[in-house]
Coordinates of C-alpha atoms in Angstrom, one line a residue:
Chain X
M1 CA -0.4 -0.1 0.1
S2 CA 2.7 2.3 0.9
R3 CA 4.7 1.4 -2.8
Y4 CA 1.1 3.0 -3.9
I5 CA 0.9 6.0 -2.2
A6 CA 3.8 6.8 -3.0
Q7 CA 3.4 6.4 -6.8
R8 CA 0.2 8.0 -6.4
L9 CA 1.5 10.8 -4.6
T10 CA 4.5 11.8 -6.7
W11 CA 1.7 11.6 -9.6
V12 CA -0.1 13.8 -7.9
A13 CA 2.5 16.4 -7.6
V14 CA 3.5 16.5 -11.4
V15 CA -0.3 17.3 -12.0
L16 CA -0.2 19.8 -10.0
W17 CA 3.1 20.8 -11.5
G18 CA 1.2 21.1 -14.4
V19 CA -2.6 22.6 -13.1
S20 CA 0.3 25.7 -11.8
A21 CA 1.6 26.0 -15.3
L22 CA -1.2 25.4 -17.2
T23 CA -2.4 28.6 -14.8
F24 CA 0.0 30.4 -16.4
V25 CA 0.1 30.1 -19.2
I26 CA -4.2 30.3 -19.8
L27 CA -3.7 33.3 -18.2
R28 CA -0.6 35.0 -20.0
L29 CA -2.1 34.6 -22.9
T30 CA -4.7 37.1 -22.4
P31 CA -4.6 39.9 -24.9
G32 CA -3.3 42.9 -23.2
D33 CA -1.2 44.4 -20.2
P34 CA -1.1 42.9 -16.7
A35 CA 0.3 46.2 -16.1
Q36 CA -2.2 48.6 -17.8
I37 CA -4.5 46.5 -16.2
L38 CA -3.8 47.2 -13.3
L39 CA -2.8 50.5 -13.2
G40 CA -5.1 51.9 -15.6
P41 CA -5.8 53.9 -18.2
V42 CA -4.8 56.9 -17.1
A43 CA -0.8 55.5 -16.0
T44 CA 1.3 57.1 -17.3
A45 CA 4.5 54.7 -19.8
Q46 CA 6.7 55.6 -16.4
D47 CA 4.0 54.3 -14.4
L48 CA 3.1 51.0 -16.0
A49 CA 7.5 51.0 -16.7
R50 CA 7.8 50.7 -13.1
L51 CA 5.0 48.3 -12.1
R52 CA 6.0 45.9 -15.0
G53 CA 9.7 45.9 -13.8
E54 CA 8.3 45.6 -10.0
L55 CA 6.2 42.8 -11.6
G56 CA 9.1 41.0 -13.2
L57 CA 6.5 41.4 -17.0
D58 CA 9.7 42.7 -18.7
K59 CA 11.2 39.3 -17.7
P60 CA 11.3 35.9 -19.9
L61 CA 8.0 34.1 -20.0
L62 CA 9.7 31.1 -17.7
V63 CA 11.2 33.5 -15.6
Q64 CA 8.1 34.9 -15.0
Y65 CA 6.1 31.3 -13.8
A66 CA 9.0 31.2 -11.5
L67 CA 9.2 33.4 -9.9
W68 CA 5.5 33.6 -9.8
L69 CA 5.7 29.3 -8.6
A70 CA 8.1 31.3 -5.7
H71 CA 5.4 33.3 -4.5
V72 CA 2.6 31.1 -5.4
V73 CA 4.3 28.3 -2.8
R74 CA 4.6 31.4 -0.4
G75 CA 0.7 31.0 0.0
D76 CA 1.4 34.9 -2.5
L77 CA -1.6 34.6 -4.7
G78 CA -0.4 38.9 -5.4
R79 CA -3.9 41.4 -4.2
S80 CA -7.4 41.9 -6.6
I81 CA -7.7 44.3 -8.9
T82 CA -11.1 45.2 -8.1
L83 CA -11.2 44.2 -4.4
H84 CA -7.7 45.8 -3.4
R85 CA -6.7 42.7 -0.8
P86 CA -4.6 40.1 -0.9
V87 CA -5.9 37.4 -3.3
L88 CA -5.8 33.9 -1.1
E89 CA -7.6 35.4 1.5
E90 CA -10.7 36.2 -0.3
V91 CA -9.7 33.0 -2.0
L92 CA -10.9 31.0 1.4
R93 CA -13.6 32.9 2.2
R94 CA -14.8 32.4 -0.8
F95 CA -13.9 29.0 -0.9
A96 CA -15.6 27.7 2.7
A97 CA -19.0 28.8 1.3
T98 CA -18.0 26.8 -2.0
L99 CA -16.9 24.3 1.0
V100 CA -20.4 24.5 2.7
L101 CA -22.4 24.4 -0.6
T102 CA -21.3 21.3 -1.7
A103 CA -21.3 19.2 1.3
G104 CA -24.9 20.2 0.9
A105 CA -25.4 19.3 -1.8
V106 CA -23.8 15.7 -1.3
V107 CA -25.5 15.0 1.6
L108 CA -29.0 15.5 0.3
A109 CA -28.0 12.9 -2.8
F110 CA -25.8 10.5 -1.2
G111 CA -29.5 8.4 1.1
P112 CA -31.5 9.3 -1.4
G113 CA -29.3 8.4 -4.8
I114 CA -28.0 5.0 -2.6
A115 CA -31.6 4.3 -2.0
L116 CA -33.4 4.6 -5.4
G117 CA -30.5 3.0 -6.9
V118 CA -30.5 -0.4 -4.8
V119 CA -34.8 0.3 -4.6
A120 CA -34.5 -0.1 -8.3
A121 CA -31.3 -2.3 -8.5
R122 CA -34.1 -6.1 -6.2
R123 CA -36.6 -5.8 -9.8
P124 CA -35.1 -4.8 -12.5
G125 CA -38.0 -3.5 -15.2
R126 CA -40.8 -2.8 -12.4
T127 CA -42.3 0.0 -11.0
A128 CA -40.3 1.4 -9.0
D129 CA -37.3 0.9 -11.3
R130 CA -38.4 2.8 -14.5
L131 CA -39.4 5.4 -11.9
S132 CA -35.2 5.4 -11.0
T133 CA -35.2 5.7 -14.9
V134 CA -36.8 8.2 -15.3
V135 CA -36.1 10.5 -12.0
T136 CA -32.0 9.4 -12.4
I137 CA -32.4 10.4 -17.4
A138 CA -34.3 13.7 -16.0
G139 CA -31.4 14.1 -13.4
V140 CA -29.1 14.6 -15.8
S141 CA -30.5 16.0 -18.0
I142 CA -32.0 18.9 -16.4
P143 CA -29.6 22.3 -16.1
S144 CA -29.0 23.1 -12.4
F145 CA -29.0 27.1 -13.1
W146 CA -33.0 26.6 -13.9
L147 CA -33.8 23.6 -11.6
G148 CA -32.7 26.0 -9.5
M149 CA -34.1 29.1 -10.6
L150 CA -37.7 26.8 -11.0
L151 CA -37.3 26.2 -6.5
I152 CA -37.1 29.7 -6.1
I153 CA -39.9 30.6 -8.6
L154 CA -41.6 27.2 -6.4
F155 CA -40.3 27.1 -3.0
S156 CA -39.2 30.9 -1.8
L157 CA -41.8 33.0 -4.0
R158 CA -45.1 31.0 -4.9
L159 CA -44.7 29.1 -0.9
G160 CA -42.9 31.5 0.7
W161 CA -40.8 28.8 2.4
L162 CA -37.3 29.1 1.9
P163 CA -35.2 32.4 1.1
G164 CA -33.9 32.5 -2.8
T165 CA -30.4 34.2 -2.4
G166 CA -27.7 35.2 -0.3
M167 CA -26.1 31.9 2.2
Y168 CA -27.6 34.8 6.0
S169 CA -30.2 36.4 6.1
P170 CA -28.8 40.4 5.8
V171 CA -30.4 41.6 9.6
G172 CA -29.8 38.2 11.2
Q173 CA -26.3 37.6 13.1
G174 CA -25.3 34.7 10.4
T175 CA -26.5 31.0 12.6
I176 CA -26.4 27.9 11.1
P177 CA -30.4 27.4 11.9
D178 CA -30.4 30.8 9.2
L179 CA -27.5 29.7 7.7
L180 CA -29.4 25.7 6.7
V181 CA -32.6 27.5 5.9
H182 CA -30.3 29.1 3.2
L183 CA -28.4 25.7 1.8
V184 CA -31.8 23.7 1.2
L185 CA -32.8 25.3 -2.4
P186 CA -28.7 25.8 -3.7
A187 CA -27.7 21.9 -2.1
V188 CA -30.6 21.3 -3.7
T189 CA -30.1 22.9 -7.3
L190 CA -26.6 21.0 -6.9
G191 CA -27.1 17.5 -4.8
V192 CA -29.7 16.9 -8.3
L193 CA -27.0 15.8 -10.5
P194 CA -24.7 13.4 -8.3
L195 CA -27.6 11.6 -7.1
A196 CA -28.9 11.0 -10.3
V197 CA -25.1 9.1 -10.7
I198 CA -24.9 7.9 -7.4
A199 CA -28.3 6.2 -7.8
R200 CA -26.9 5.3 -11.6
V201 CA -23.6 3.7 -10.1
A202 CA -25.9 2.0 -7.2
R203 CA -28.7 0.8 -9.4
T204 CA -26.2 -1.2 -11.8
G205 CA -23.6 -2.0 -9.1
M206 CA -26.4 -3.3 -7.3
I207 CA -27.9 -5.2 -9.8
E208 CA -24.7 -7.7 -10.7
A209 CA -23.9 -7.9 -7.4
L210 CA -27.4 -10.0 -6.8
R211 CA -26.4 -12.2 -9.4
E212 CA -22.8 -13.2 -7.7
N213 CA -22.5 -16.1 -6.2
Y214 CA -21.8 -15.1 -2.9
V215 CA -26.6 -13.5 -2.6
T216 CA -27.4 -17.1 -3.5
T217 CA -24.8 -19.4 -0.9
A218 CA -26.6 -16.3 1.4
R219 CA -29.6 -17.8 0.6
A220 CA -28.9 -20.7 0.3
K221 CA -27.8 -20.2 3.9
G222 CA -31.5 -18.9 4.7
L223 CA -30.2 -15.4 5.2
D224 CA -33.7 -13.3 4.7
E225 CA -34.0 -10.6 1.9
I226 CA -33.0 -7.1 3.7
A227 CA -30.0 -8.9 4.9
V228 CA -28.3 -10.2 1.2
T229 CA -28.9 -7.5 -0.2
V230 CA -27.4 -5.0 3.1
R231 CA -25.0 -6.8 4.3
H232 CA -23.7 -9.3 1.6
A233 CA -24.7 -7.5 -1.8
F234 CA -24.7 -3.8 -1.0
R235 CA -21.0 -3.7 0.8
N236 CA -19.8 -5.1 -1.7
T237 CA -21.6 -2.0 -4.0
L238 CA -20.7 0.5 -2.0
V239 CA -16.4 0.8 -3.2
G240 CA -17.6 2.0 -6.9
I241 CA -20.4 4.5 -5.1
V242 CA -17.4 6.0 -3.0
T243 CA -15.2 6.2 -5.6
V244 CA -18.4 8.2 -8.3
L245 CA -18.7 10.2 -4.6
G246 CA -15.2 11.1 -4.8
L247 CA -15.4 12.0 -8.2
E248 CA -18.4 13.8 -7.9
M249 CA -17.6 16.1 -5.2
G250 CA -14.4 17.7 -6.9
F251 CA -16.7 17.9 -10.0
L252 CA -18.9 20.1 -7.5
L253 CA -16.6 22.1 -7.0
A254 CA -16.1 23.8 -10.7
G255 CA -20.0 23.1 -11.2
A256 CA -21.6 25.3 -8.4
V257 CA -20.7 28.7 -9.9
Y258 CA -24.4 27.9 -11.4
V259 CA -25.5 27.6 -8.8
E260 CA -24.0 30.6 -7.3
T261 CA -24.9 32.3 -9.4
V262 CA -28.8 31.8 -9.8
F263 CA -29.3 31.6 -5.8
S264 CA -26.6 34.7 -6.0
W265 CA -24.6 32.5 -2.7
P266 CA -21.1 34.3 -2.2
G267 CA -18.7 31.3 -3.2
V268 CA -15.6 31.0 -5.8
G269 CA -17.5 30.3 -8.6
L270 CA -19.4 33.5 -8.7
M271 CA -16.5 35.0 -7.6
L272 CA -14.9 33.7 -10.8
V273 CA -17.1 34.6 -13.0
N274 CA -17.2 38.8 -11.5
A275 CA -13.7 38.4 -11.7
I276 CA -13.3 37.0 -15.1
L277 CA -15.8 40.5 -16.0
T278 CA -13.8 42.8 -13.7
R279 CA -10.9 41.6 -16.1
D280 CA -9.3 41.4 -12.7
F281 CA -6.6 38.3 -13.5
P282 CA -4.8 38.1 -9.8
L283 CA -8.4 36.4 -8.4
V284 CA -8.8 34.7 -11.5
Q285 CA -5.6 33.5 -11.3
G286 CA -6.1 32.3 -7.3
A287 CA -9.4 31.5 -7.7
I288 CA -8.4 28.5 -10.6
L289 CA -5.7 27.2 -9.2
L290 CA -7.1 27.1 -5.9
V291 CA -10.1 24.9 -7.6
A292 CA -8.0 22.6 -9.1
T293 CA -5.7 21.9 -6.6
T294 CA -8.6 20.6 -4.8
Y295 CA -9.5 19.1 -7.6
V296 CA -6.5 16.6 -7.8
L297 CA -6.5 16.2 -3.7
I298 CA -9.9 15.4 -3.6
N299 CA -9.1 12.9 -6.8
L300 CA -6.3 11.1 -5.2
L301 CA -7.7 10.5 -2.3
T302 CA -10.5 8.4 -3.4
D303 CA -7.7 7.2 -5.4
L304 CA -6.1 5.8 -1.4
L305 CA -9.4 5.1 -0.3
Y306 CA -10.9 3.1 -2.9
A307 CA -7.2 1.4 -2.9
Y308 CA -8.1 0.3 0.1
L309 CA -11.4 -1.1 0.0
D310 CA -11.1 -2.9 -3.2
P311 CA -6.6 -4.5 -2.8
R312 CA -7.2 -5.6 -6.4
I313 CA -6.4 -2.4 -7.5
R314 CA -2.9 -2.0 -5.3
F315 CA -1.9 -5.2 -6.3
G316 CA -2.6 -4.9 -9.9
Chain E
M1 CA -10.6 -9.3 -45.3
E2 CA -13.1 -8.7 -42.8
E3 CA -12.3 -6.4 -40.0
S4 CA -14.6 -7.0 -36.4
P5 CA -15.8 -3.3 -35.5
V6 CA -15.1 -2.7 -32.0
V7 CA -17.1 -0.5 -29.4
L8 CA -15.3 1.9 -26.8
G9 CA -13.9 -1.3 -24.0
G10 CA -13.6 -4.4 -26.3
P11 CA -13.5 -6.3 -29.6
V12 CA -17.1 -7.1 -29.7
S13 CA -19.3 -7.5 -33.2
V14 CA -21.4 -4.9 -33.8
V15 CA -22.9 -6.1 -37.4
S16 CA -24.7 -8.8 -36.6
A17 CA -26.5 -11.3 -39.3
R18 CA -29.6 -9.0 -38.9
P19 CA -28.9 -5.2 -38.1
V20 CA -32.1 -3.6 -39.1
A21 CA -34.0 -6.7 -37.2
R22 CA -32.2 -5.8 -34.2
V23 CA -33.0 -2.7 -34.1
L24 CA -36.0 -2.9 -34.6
A25 CA -36.5 -5.4 -31.9
H26 CA -35.0 -3.0 -29.2
L27 CA -37.2 0.6 -31.0
R28 CA -40.2 -2.9 -29.8
R29 CA -38.7 -2.5 -25.9
H30 CA -37.7 1.6 -25.8
P31 CA -40.4 3.2 -27.1
T32 CA -38.5 6.0 -25.6
V33 CA -36.2 6.3 -27.6
P34 CA -38.4 7.0 -30.9
C35 CA -39.7 9.2 -29.0
G36 CA -36.0 11.0 -28.7
V37 CA -35.5 11.1 -32.7
V38 CA -38.9 12.9 -32.9
I39 CA -38.0 15.7 -30.3
V40 CA -34.1 16.0 -31.1
V41 CA -35.8 16.2 -35.2
A42 CA -38.4 18.6 -34.3
I43 CA -36.2 21.2 -32.5
A44 CA -33.1 20.8 -34.7
S45 CA -36.3 21.4 -37.6
L46 CA -37.6 24.3 -35.7
G47 CA -33.7 26.1 -35.7
M48 CA -33.4 25.3 -39.2
L49 CA -36.4 26.9 -40.7
A50 CA -36.7 29.4 -37.9
P51 CA -35.9 32.0 -41.3
L52 CA -39.0 31.3 -43.4
L53 CA -41.5 30.9 -40.3
P54 CA -43.8 34.0 -39.8
I55 CA -42.1 34.8 -36.2
A56 CA -41.7 38.5 -35.4
P57 CA -38.0 39.1 -35.7
P58 CA -35.8 37.8 -32.1
D59 CA -34.3 41.6 -31.4
L60 CA -37.7 43.8 -32.1
P61 CA -38.3 45.7 -29.7
R62 CA -40.9 47.2 -28.5
F63 CA -41.1 48.8 -24.7
S64 CA -45.2 49.5 -25.0
H65 CA -45.8 45.2 -24.8
R66 CA -42.9 45.1 -22.3
L67 CA -42.8 41.2 -19.7
A68 CA -46.1 40.9 -21.7
P69 CA -47.6 37.6 -19.7
P70 CA -48.9 34.6 -22.4
L71 CA -51.3 33.8 -24.5
S72 CA -50.9 37.7 -24.4
A73 CA -51.8 39.1 -28.4
G74 CA -49.0 38.9 -30.2
Y75 CA -46.9 36.9 -27.8
L76 CA -48.0 33.6 -28.1
L77 CA -45.3 33.2 -24.7
G78 CA -45.1 36.5 -23.8
S79 CA -42.7 38.8 -24.6
D80 CA -39.2 39.5 -22.8
Q81 CA -38.4 42.9 -20.8
L82 CA -37.8 44.4 -23.6
G83 CA -41.6 43.7 -25.5
R84 CA -38.9 41.1 -27.7
D85 CA -40.9 38.0 -28.4
I86 CA -39.5 35.0 -26.7
L87 CA -41.6 32.4 -29.2
S88 CA -39.4 34.6 -32.2
R89 CA -36.0 34.5 -29.7
L90 CA -36.1 31.1 -28.5
I91 CA -37.0 29.9 -31.7
W92 CA -34.1 31.1 -33.4
G93 CA -31.8 31.4 -30.4
T94 CA -32.1 26.8 -30.9
R95 CA -29.8 28.0 -33.7
T96 CA -27.6 29.5 -32.2
S97 CA -27.7 27.0 -29.2
L98 CA -27.6 23.6 -31.5
A99 CA -24.9 25.1 -33.5
A100 CA -22.1 26.1 -29.7
G101 CA -23.4 22.4 -28.9
V102 CA -22.8 20.7 -31.8
S103 CA -19.9 22.7 -33.5
A104 CA -17.7 21.7 -29.2
A105 CA -19.3 18.0 -30.1
L106 CA -17.1 18.4 -33.6
L107 CA -14.1 19.5 -32.5
A108 CA -13.6 18.2 -29.4
L109 CA -13.9 14.5 -31.1
T110 CA -11.8 16.1 -34.1
V111 CA -9.3 17.0 -31.4
G112 CA -9.8 14.4 -29.3
S113 CA -9.6 11.5 -32.0
A114 CA -7.0 12.8 -33.7
L115 CA -5.1 13.1 -31.0
G116 CA -6.0 9.3 -29.0
I117 CA -5.9 7.4 -32.7
S118 CA -2.2 8.9 -33.4
A119 CA -1.3 8.5 -30.0
A120 CA -2.2 4.7 -29.6
Y121 CA -1.4 4.2 -33.1
Y122 CA 2.5 5.0 -32.9
G123 CA 2.8 3.8 -29.2
G124 CA 6.5 5.0 -27.2
R125 CA 7.4 8.6 -25.9
L126 CA 4.3 10.2 -28.3
D127 CA 1.9 8.5 -26.3
H128 CA 3.5 8.9 -23.4
F129 CA 3.6 12.6 -23.7
F130 CA 0.0 13.2 -24.8
M131 CA -1.6 11.3 -21.9
R132 CA 0.6 12.3 -19.3
A133 CA -0.5 16.4 -20.8
I134 CA -4.1 14.6 -21.0
D135 CA -3.6 14.1 -17.0
I136 CA -2.4 17.5 -16.4
L137 CA -6.1 19.1 -18.7
M138 CA -7.9 16.2 -16.3
G139 CA -6.3 18.1 -13.1
F140 CA -8.7 20.3 -13.9
P141 CA -12.5 20.0 -13.9
E142 CA -13.9 20.0 -16.9
I143 CA -16.5 23.0 -16.3
L144 CA -13.1 25.1 -15.0
L145 CA -11.0 24.6 -17.4
A146 CA -13.7 25.3 -19.9
I147 CA -13.8 28.6 -18.0
A148 CA -10.3 29.2 -17.5
I149 CA -10.5 29.4 -21.7
V150 CA -12.9 31.5 -21.0
A151 CA -11.1 33.7 -19.4
A152 CA -8.2 34.0 -21.3
L153 CA -9.9 34.5 -24.4
G154 CA -12.7 36.8 -23.4
P155 CA -16.1 36.5 -23.5
G156 CA -18.2 35.8 -26.4
L157 CA -20.3 32.8 -27.7
T158 CA -17.5 31.4 -30.6
H159 CA -14.7 30.8 -27.4
A160 CA -17.7 29.6 -24.8
M161 CA -17.9 26.6 -27.6
L162 CA -14.0 26.9 -27.9
G163 CA -13.5 27.1 -24.1
V164 CA -16.2 23.5 -23.9
A165 CA -14.9 22.0 -26.9
L166 CA -10.9 21.6 -25.8
A167 CA -11.9 21.0 -22.0
N168 CA -13.6 18.1 -23.3
V169 CA -11.0 16.8 -25.5
P170 CA -9.1 14.6 -23.2
F171 CA -12.6 13.0 -22.0
Y172 CA -12.5 11.7 -26.4
A173 CA -9.4 11.7 -27.1
R174 CA -8.7 8.3 -23.6
G175 CA -11.2 7.1 -25.1
M176 CA -10.7 7.0 -28.9
R177 CA -6.6 6.3 -27.0
G178 CA -8.8 3.3 -25.2
A179 CA -10.3 2.0 -28.7
V180 CA -7.3 1.9 -31.3
L181 CA -5.6 0.1 -28.9
L182 CA -7.6 -2.6 -28.5
L183 CA -7.5 -2.9 -31.8
R184 CA -4.3 -2.4 -33.5
A185 CA -2.6 -6.0 -31.7
N186 CA -5.4 -7.5 -34.3
E187 CA -3.7 -9.4 -37.6
F188 CA -5.9 -7.2 -39.8
V189 CA -3.7 -4.0 -38.7
E190 CA -0.3 -6.8 -39.1
S191 CA -1.9 -8.0 -43.1
A192 CA -2.5 -4.4 -43.8
R193 CA 1.0 -3.0 -42.3
A194 CA 2.9 -6.5 -44.0
A195 CA 0.7 -5.3 -47.6
G196 CA 3.0 -2.0 -47.8
A197 CA 0.0 0.6 -46.9
T198 CA 1.3 3.8 -45.8
D199 CA 0.3 4.3 -41.4
L200 CA -2.4 7.1 -43.3
R201 CA -4.4 4.6 -44.9
I202 CA -4.5 2.0 -41.9
I203 CA -5.3 4.8 -39.6
A204 CA -8.0 5.7 -42.6
R205 CA -9.0 2.6 -44.0
H206 CA -8.6 0.8 -41.4
L207 CA -8.7 1.4 -38.3
M208 CA -11.4 4.4 -38.3
P209 CA -14.2 2.0 -39.5
N210 CA -13.9 -0.1 -37.0
I211 CA -14.2 3.1 -35.0
V212 CA -16.9 5.3 -35.8
A213 CA -19.6 2.9 -34.1
P214 CA -18.2 4.3 -30.9
M215 CA -17.5 7.6 -31.7
V216 CA -21.3 8.4 -32.6
V217 CA -22.0 6.6 -29.1
F218 CA -19.7 9.0 -27.5
V219 CA -20.6 11.6 -29.1
S220 CA -24.3 11.3 -28.8
L221 CA -24.1 10.5 -24.8
N222 CA -22.1 14.1 -24.6
I223 CA -24.1 16.3 -27.3
G224 CA -27.1 16.8 -24.3
W225 CA -24.1 17.6 -21.6
M226 CA -22.7 20.7 -24.7
I227 CA -25.6 22.2 -24.9
T228 CA -25.8 22.7 -21.2
E229 CA -22.4 23.9 -20.9
T230 CA -22.3 26.3 -23.5
A231 CA -26.0 27.9 -22.2
G232 CA -24.6 27.8 -18.4
L233 CA -21.4 29.8 -20.0
S234 CA -24.0 32.6 -21.4
F235 CA -25.9 32.3 -18.3
I236 CA -22.9 33.6 -16.6
G237 CA -22.4 36.2 -19.0
L238 CA -18.5 34.2 -21.1
G239 CA -20.9 32.7 -23.7
A240 CA -23.9 35.0 -26.2
Q241 CA -23.6 38.6 -26.2
P242 CA -27.1 40.3 -26.1
P243 CA -28.8 41.0 -27.8
T244 CA -28.0 37.3 -29.2
P245 CA -31.3 35.4 -29.5
D246 CA -29.4 32.2 -27.0
W247 CA -31.1 29.8 -24.6
G248 CA -28.3 30.9 -22.2
T249 CA -29.2 34.6 -22.4
M250 CA -32.6 34.7 -22.5
L251 CA -32.4 32.6 -19.0
A252 CA -29.7 35.4 -17.6
D253 CA -32.6 37.7 -18.4
G254 CA -34.7 36.0 -17.0
R255 CA -33.4 35.7 -13.9
T256 CA -33.6 39.7 -14.0
V257 CA -37.6 39.7 -13.7
I258 CA -37.5 35.8 -12.2
T259 CA -40.2 38.4 -9.6
V260 CA -42.4 39.4 -11.4
A261 CA -42.5 37.8 -14.8
P262 CA -41.5 34.0 -14.1
H263 CA -42.7 33.2 -18.0
V264 CA -38.9 35.3 -19.3
A265 CA -36.9 31.9 -17.6
T266 CA -39.9 28.9 -18.6
G267 CA -39.0 28.7 -22.5
P268 CA -35.5 29.0 -22.5
G269 CA -35.4 25.7 -19.5
V270 CA -38.1 23.7 -21.2
M271 CA -36.4 24.2 -24.0
I272 CA -32.5 23.2 -22.8
F273 CA -34.3 19.9 -21.2
L274 CA -36.1 18.6 -23.6
A275 CA -33.2 19.2 -26.0
V276 CA -30.3 17.6 -23.7
L277 CA -33.2 14.4 -22.3
A278 CA -34.1 13.9 -25.4
L279 CA -30.8 14.0 -26.7
N280 CA -29.8 11.4 -23.9
V281 CA -32.1 8.6 -24.8
L282 CA -31.1 8.7 -27.9
G283 CA -27.5 7.8 -26.9
E284 CA -28.8 5.5 -24.4
G285 CA -30.6 4.1 -28.0
L286 CA -27.7 4.4 -29.2
R287 CA -25.2 2.4 -26.7
E288 CA -28.0 -0.1 -26.4
V289 CA -27.7 -1.4 -29.9
L290 CA -24.2 -0.8 -30.6
D291 CA -22.5 -1.5 -27.4
P292 CA -23.4 -5.2 -26.5
R293 CA -21.9 -4.9 -23.2
A294 CA -25.2 -2.4 -22.3
R295 CA -27.7 -4.9 -23.2

């Protein structure tokens, strides 16, 4: 196992280096002079030349990348042009809001997704299975940015049950119950896609598991169907579900951008979109780097968990 | 020479003795697939026939008719905050949204296939280099990579389409590489090489026909996602720009008046959902017909 972990860590280091290089290059390809963007249209030629020198923009691209990376590894992602604050501080603050939203979506998707898949797998082709198929195909087809608006219209505007924007009430004290009430609609919106995917994986895995010899043996031993389903078939399906859950979590971090826009949720996605539209490139770079790094690390954890749960992976 | 067609994941025969009969039998078992075909064809036809239909110009503002509700005189689906006919914008938006999604899928397929096929066929250092580069690209969540590309190029429909296409290239490249790796060791490839065929001819005449099936399945399952992603980029202001009629921008317009006129967002939302749902149903159907493992 330790050899497998060492291999994965080495490869993750390479991917993270690639992610940093690509983030740097993509933003350097942007038309326009970063010094001009930072100082605005009224800057003099001397000011521009001085800032270029200070930022190292007059140096070769490779040197610029090395300087930028040296700052990044020390936690210095520069200062936001529009917010006039350190990028890391702002990105981390926003990222916490995105993590809350993503965690809410995963919690809402995990249980119902598994339940739907398991119930469907018990009797393939019957009503429950057909219902599960409809839910899963609709779940992967409905755009989150429209579903969010539908939920706002129904539960916020028509019924008045739940708030439709923000993370806390403007006049509140920022309490946990206030946060949870605001979290329901965005988390449901974001959670529909992973719910559909988990249900699908659970259904497929359970159908396969229920056909295995060990399940027939368990039945022959006289175990009741619930014990066979839960203790024998489901435990083996769980490996696949955990893997999908890990992948979906990484995907949701970036996918939250649409949901955050619909619900004005103050997460890193909404910040990224605003930063792009206002050409605040240090903030764009910081947000992309942080989300991509987290995605890589979640994938690493998923791989390790998968290898831990399924020895065939690490010894394969 | 007879070559056995493959699908992603394994060399299996996709052409049985009576393919038409099998497809018809499959359609009888899955009546949702013809429904998907009908909806896709209907939506695509609507978009193509937009210039011929008796509808108002999509960009014509009539401020005296702002936010007219559905079924108003002259506005079957109502009007938006500038008094533009929602039905007309929906139909014209179909052209933009479908064209962007389909173009993104075709571009991703072309670039991804070229990379995947050449990596698998030539192997060695080229394969190693391409696959490591693809691993790094896959270090980004797909949507984030598309957004990063749009951030670099600037907002706009073409840039959004390019961003979505390039963000999907790694998936196509990996899929096609897998399919060709399974074929490369087959005797018919060795025979063609022994007969003096050039690499290009082997790829074009012997490998490509055998990976058409997985390509079709891959695109059909992915194209709905591409449409959603390009519409999503337009929705957050990074794709199509006003006044271009596009489902994503229409939804963004609808969001600003959601409290007073929910109907503005309903039409484009339904259209995206229907188009993607139909394409997914169709993709699943094709997968079951073309991929024996799915049956």
